[in-house]
mmCIF file of C-alpha atoms in Angstrom:
data_model
loop_
_atom_site.group_PDB
_atom_site.id
_atom_site.type_symbol
_atom_site.label_atom_id
_atom_site.label_comp_id
_atom_site.label_asym_id
_atom_site.label_seq_id
_atom_site.Cartn_x
_atom_site.Cartn_y
_atom_site.Cartn_z
ATOM 1 C CA MET M 1 42.700 6.280 11.308
ATOM 2 C CA GLY M 2 44.562 9.748 10.422
ATOM 3 C CA ALA M 3 46.065 12.216 12.398
ATOM 4 C CA THR M 4 42.759 14.612 14.292
ATOM 5 C CA THR M 5 43.907 18.239 13.475
ATOM 6 C CA LYS M 6 42.339 20.847 15.922
ATOM 7 C CA SER M 7 40.259 22.145 13.228
ATOM 8 C CA ALA M 8 38.528 18.879 13.420
ATOM 9 C CA THR M 9 34.863 18.723 14.236
ATOM 10 C CA PRO M 10 33.702 17.162 17.795
ATOM 11 C CA ALA M 11 31.547 15.110 15.502
ATOM 12 C CA ALA M 12 34.352 14.295 12.926
ATOM 13 C CA TYR M 13 37.347 13.557 16.061
ATOM 14 C CA HIS M 14 35.107 11.267 17.090
ATOM 15 C CA SER M 15 34.502 9.313 14.445
ATOM 16 C CA ALA M 16 38.037 8.993 13.717
ATOM 17 C CA PHE M 17 38.499 8.141 17.480
ATOM 18 C CA HIS M 18 36.206 5.217 16.728
ATOM 19 C CA GLU M 19 37.339 4.222 13.574
ATOM 20 C CA LEU M 20 37.754 0.208 13.072
ATOM 21 C CA ARG M 21 41.582 -0.205 11.655
ATOM 22 C CA PHE M 22 42.956 -3.457 10.043
ATOM 23 C CA ASP M 23 46.726 -2.236 9.141
ATOM 24 C CA ALA M 24 48.124 -5.141 12.032
ATOM 25 C CA GLY M 25 48.920 -8.189 9.882
ATOM 26 C CA ARG M 26 46.637 -10.729 10.513
ATOM 27 C CA THR M 27 43.327 -10.391 11.800
ATOM 28 C CA CYS M 28 44.411 -11.477 15.810
ATOM 29 C CA LEU M 29 45.933 -8.486 15.641
ATOM 30 C CA ASP M 30 43.540 -6.120 14.411
ATOM 31 C CA LEU M 31 41.060 -7.996 16.990
ATOM 32 C CA VAL M 32 43.533 -7.015 20.032
ATOM 33 C CA ALA M 33 44.622 -2.967 18.252
ATOM 34 C CA THR M 34 39.968 -2.947 18.881
ATOM 35 C CA THR M 35 41.203 -2.324 22.683
ATOM 36 C CA HIS M 36 42.979 1.543 21.446
ATOM 37 C CA PRO M 37 42.689 4.022 22.511
ATOM 38 C CA VAL M 38 39.053 2.954 23.132
ATOM 39 C CA GLU M 39 36.909 0.314 23.632
ATOM 40 C CA ARG M 40 36.198 0.280 19.710
ATOM 41 C CA LEU M 41 34.077 -2.312 19.710
ATOM 42 C CA ASP M 42 31.189 -1.450 22.062
ATOM 43 C CA GLY M 43 28.417 -3.086 20.432
ATOM 44 C CA VAL M 44 26.684 -5.317 18.466
ATOM 45 C CA ARG M 45 27.184 -3.667 15.895
ATOM 46 C CA ARG M 46 29.922 -2.615 15.568
ATOM 47 C CA LEU M 47 31.927 -6.118 17.043
ATOM 48 C CA HIS M 48 29.484 -6.762 12.863
ATOM 49 C CA ASP M 49 31.365 -3.386 11.340
ATOM 50 C CA TRP M 50 34.862 -5.331 12.517
ATOM 51 C CA LEU M 51 33.659 -8.809 11.540
ATOM 52 C CA VAL M 52 33.059 -7.642 8.072
ATOM 53 C CA GLY M 53 36.349 -5.736 7.685
ATOM 54 C CA ALA M 54 38.193 -8.478 8.964
ATOM 55 C CA GLY M 55 37.324 -10.291 5.612
ATOM 56 C CA LEU M 56 35.972 -13.071 8.227
ATOM 57 C CA VAL M 57 32.122 -13.098 6.975
ATOM 58 C CA PRO M 58 31.046 -10.985 2.966
ATOM 59 C CA ALA M 59 29.108 -7.621 3.717
ATOM 60 C CA GLY M 60 25.312 -8.496 4.532
ATOM 61 C CA THR M 61 25.933 -11.689 5.826
ATOM 62 C CA PRO M 62 23.056 -11.616 8.485
ATOM 63 C CA LEU M 63 24.025 -12.667 12.118
ATOM 64 C CA PRO M 64 20.573 -13.718 12.930
ATOM 65 C CA GLY M 65 22.238 -15.021 16.758
ATOM 66 C CA ALA M 66 24.581 -12.080 17.316
ATOM 67 C CA ASP M 67 24.585 -10.625 21.062
ATOM 68 C CA ALA M 68 26.100 -9.430 24.246
ATOM 69 C CA ALA M 69 27.344 -12.602 24.816
ATOM 70 C CA TRP M 70 28.731 -12.633 21.047
ATOM 71 C CA LEU M 71 30.410 -9.287 22.080
ATOM 72 C CA ALA M 72 31.993 -10.858 25.296
ATOM 73 C CA ALA M 73 33.291 -14.047 23.608
ATOM 74 C CA PHE M 74 34.753 -11.792 21.259
ATOM 75 C CA ARG M 75 36.102 -8.895 23.575
ATOM 76 C CA GLU M 76 37.286 -12.518 25.726
ATOM 77 C CA LEU M 77 38.822 -14.085 23.410
ATOM 78 C CA ARG M 78 40.756 -10.637 22.238
ATOM 79 C CA GLY M 79 42.224 -10.606 25.768
ATOM 80 C CA HIS M 80 43.290 -14.423 26.110
ATOM 81 C CA ILE M 81 44.936 -13.685 22.420
ATOM 82 C CA ALA M 82 47.134 -10.376 23.389
ATOM 83 C CA GLN M 83 48.147 -11.792 26.602
ATOM 84 C CA LEU M 84 49.517 -14.764 24.081
ATOM 85 C CA VAL M 85 51.391 -11.981 21.694
ATOM 86 C CA ARG M 86 52.615 -9.692 24.797
ATOM 87 C CA ALA M 87 54.267 -12.744 26.407
ATOM 88 C CA GLU M 88 55.942 -14.671 23.251
ATOM 89 C CA LEU M 89 57.537 -11.108 22.089
ATOM 90 C CA ALA M 90 59.109 -10.940 26.706
ATOM 91 C CA GLY M 91 59.806 -14.677 26.705
ATOM 92 C CA LEU M 92 57.306 -15.418 28.756
ATOM 93 C CA PRO M 93 54.738 -18.397 29.491
ATOM 94 C CA ALA M 94 50.923 -17.578 28.885
ATOM 95 C CA ASP M 95 49.364 -21.127 29.379
ATOM 96 C CA VAL M 96 45.511 -19.982 30.185
ATOM 97 C CA ALA M 97 45.367 -18.370 28.023
ATOM 98 C CA LEU M 98 47.101 -20.597 25.291
ATOM 99 C CA ALA M 99 44.431 -23.784 26.658
ATOM 100 C CA ARG M 100 41.896 -21.460 25.764
ATOM 101 C CA VAL M 101 42.982 -20.128 22.538
ATOM 102 C CA ASN M 102 43.881 -23.594 21.339
ATOM 103 C CA THR M 103 40.553 -24.603 22.307
ATOM 104 C CA LEU M 104 38.148 -21.989 20.325
ATOM 105 C CA ALA M 105 40.640 -22.864 17.773
ATOM 106 C CA ALA M 106 39.003 -26.540 17.316
ATOM 107 C CA VAL M 107 36.285 -25.445 16.189
ATOM 108 C CA ALA M 108 35.864 -25.550 12.336
ATOM 109 C CA PRO M 109 35.423 -21.120 10.835
ATOM 110 C CA PRO M 110 32.459 -20.601 8.625
ATOM 111 C CA ALA M 111 33.156 -22.652 4.980
ATOM 112 C CA PRO M 112 33.037 -20.294 2.047
ATOM 113 C CA LEU M 113 31.267 -20.174 -1.007
ATOM 114 C CA ALA M 114 31.368 -19.068 -4.517
ATOM 115 C CA VAL M 115 28.438 -17.455 -6.039
ATOM 116 C CA ARG M 116 27.612 -16.324 -9.738
ATOM 117 C CA HIS M 117 26.816 -13.055 -9.566
ATOM 118 C CA PRO M 118 24.337 -12.044 -12.691
ATOM 119 C CA ASP M 119 27.767 -10.026 -15.045
ATOM 120 C CA GLY M 120 29.748 -14.392 -14.280
ATOM 121 C CA SER M 121 32.337 -12.779 -11.278
ATOM 122 C CA LEU M 122 32.252 -14.823 -8.683
ATOM 123 C CA THR M 123 31.866 -14.320 -5.207
ATOM 124 C CA ARG M 124 32.609 -15.177 -1.889
ATOM 125 C CA ALA M 125 29.704 -16.176 0.610
ATOM 126 C CA LEU M 126 29.287 -18.949 3.177
ATOM 127 C CA HIS M 127 27.309 -21.815 2.789
ATOM 128 C CA THR M 128 25.518 -21.051 6.520
ATOM 129 C CA ALA M 129 24.804 -18.136 8.678
ATOM 130 C CA PRO M 130 27.434 -18.971 10.733
ATOM 131 C CA GLY M 131 28.197 -19.092 14.484
ATOM 132 C CA ARG M 132 29.619 -17.474 16.758
ATOM 133 C CA ALA M 133 31.665 -20.801 17.409
ATOM 134 C CA ALA M 134 32.929 -20.866 14.124
ATOM 135 C CA LEU M 135 33.810 -16.889 13.505
ATOM 136 C CA LEU M 136 36.408 -17.544 17.456
ATOM 137 C CA GLY M 137 37.252 -20.574 15.421
ATOM 138 C CA ALA M 138 38.928 -19.268 12.642
ATOM 139 C CA VAL M 139 40.298 -16.223 14.625
ATOM 140 C CA ALA M 140 41.688 -18.530 17.722
ATOM 141 C CA ARG M 141 43.467 -20.621 14.117
ATOM 142 C CA ASP M 142 44.760 -17.075 12.696
ATOM 143 C CA ALA M 143 47.012 -16.817 16.011
ATOM 144 C CA VAL M 144 47.839 -19.967 16.280
ATOM 145 C CA GLU M 145 48.873 -20.360 12.742
ATOM 146 C CA LEU M 146 50.733 -17.090 13.581
ATOM 147 C CA LEU M 147 52.892 -17.991 17.024
ATOM 148 C CA THR M 148 53.136 -21.422 14.904
ATOM 149 C CA ASP M 149 55.081 -19.985 12.407
ATOM 150 C CA PRO M 150 58.326 -18.706 13.180
ATOM 151 C CA VAL M 151 58.955 -16.421 9.897
ATOM 152 C CA ALA M 152 55.956 -14.686 10.635
ATOM 153 C CA ARG M 153 56.054 -14.639 14.583
ATOM 154 C CA SER M 154 59.436 -13.283 13.770
ATOM 155 C CA LEU M 155 57.878 -10.133 12.209
ATOM 156 C CA LEU M 156 55.925 -9.001 15.703
ATOM 157 C CA ARG M 157 56.778 -5.804 16.698
ATOM 158 C CA GLN M 158 55.496 -3.767 19.702
ATOM 159 C CA CYS M 159 54.425 -0.381 18.441
ATOM 160 C CA GLU M 160 56.984 2.379 19.426
ATOM 161 C CA GLY M 161 54.324 4.609 19.452
ATOM 162 C CA ASP M 162 54.067 6.612 23.827
ATOM 163 C CA SER M 163 52.094 4.060 25.770
ATOM 164 C CA CYS M 164 50.582 2.840 22.080
ATOM 165 C CA PRO M 165 49.713 -1.018 23.389
ATOM 166 C CA ILE M 166 49.288 -2.026 18.950
ATOM 167 C CA VAL M 167 51.090 -5.037 17.813
ATOM 168 C CA TYR M 168 52.075 -5.453 14.790
ATOM 169 C CA LEU M 169 53.340 -7.647 11.619
ATOM 170 C CA ASP M 170 56.420 -5.615 9.989
ATOM 171 C CA THR M 171 56.402 -6.877 6.322
ATOM 172 C CA SER M 172 58.317 -3.435 5.467
ATOM 173 C CA ARG M 173 61.590 -2.947 3.433
ATOM 174 C CA GLY M 174 64.515 -3.910 6.192
ATOM 175 C CA ARG M 175 61.892 -4.289 8.524
ATOM 176 C CA ARG M 176 61.941 -0.609 9.607
ATOM 177 C CA ARG M 177 58.205 0.159 10.755
ATOM 178 C CA ARG M 178 58.449 1.672 14.160
ATOM 179 C CA TRP M 179 55.146 2.144 14.354
ATOM 180 C CA CYS M 180 51.378 0.241 14.282
ATOM 181 C CA SER M 181 49.965 3.719 11.956
ATOM 182 C CA SER M 182 53.159 5.855 10.625
ATOM 183 C CA GLU M 183 49.363 8.458 10.423
ATOM 184 C CA VAL M 184 48.815 7.805 13.692
ATOM 185 C CA CYS M 185 51.523 7.106 15.641
ATOM 186 C CA GLY M 186 53.947 8.254 13.363
ATOM 187 C CA ASN M 187 52.971 11.434 13.343
ATOM 188 C CA ARG M 188 52.299 12.297 17.132
ATOM 189 C CA GLU M 189 56.708 11.603 17.210
ATOM 190 C CA ARG M 190 57.300 13.085 14.454
ATOM 191 C CA VAL M 191 54.822 16.306 16.035
ATOM 192 C CA ALA M 192 56.904 15.749 19.720
ATOM 193 C CA ARG M 193 60.485 16.064 17.658
ATOM 194 C CA HIS M 194 59.436 19.255 15.783
ATOM 195 C CA ARG M 195 57.718 20.681 19.291
ATOM 196 C CA ARG M 196 61.049 19.882 21.039
ATOM 197 C CA ARG M 197 63.769 21.408 18.320
ATOM 198 C CA ALA M 198 61.138 23.935 18.600
ATOM 199 C CA ALA M 199 61.324 24.410 22.453
ATOM 200 C CA LEU M 200 65.197 23.858 22.506
ATOM 201 C CA ALA M 201 65.745 27.201 19.555
ATOM 202 C CA ARG M 202 63.386 29.471 21.685
ATOM 203 C CA ALA M 203 65.850 28.747 24.969
#
């Protein structure tokens, strides 16, 4: 999501503010990031968009059973994963959240299918229209795999942006990434530093 300038129209600002992001480094962390800076999963259509953007379902895949219960379930899982990840960063237990994530992870994720197009290329599809439990299971398994992999877990970072709750995997060279997004929180930090220097120069 790019930084919004003062010249942006209200419609453009609204679009940028609610844009889905997939830059946290893991599917489960991308789900957690949908709470900031506002609720991004604000409807079933947006949940479908997130599932496609996260690569859990190919574009055009029908989700005939998707309803408000799906939205509530993914938000609930999001809360448990957020609690687990932040507890891990703080070195604290989160046993209730862990039990719930483990339960959801026990369900097999959707089975992929390779489909050949007329041009000879292969593309991914799913054997059947995925159900809610299977998709929740895919995200929950990603969280389990992340938190039980010592190497991946060691890359977990809390964004240093002011009031930003996003957690991401730092896979940058030298492990020096400080922000969830250089264009968002990083840009805000640079603007803030510039304003502080300008204020000191005027003093």
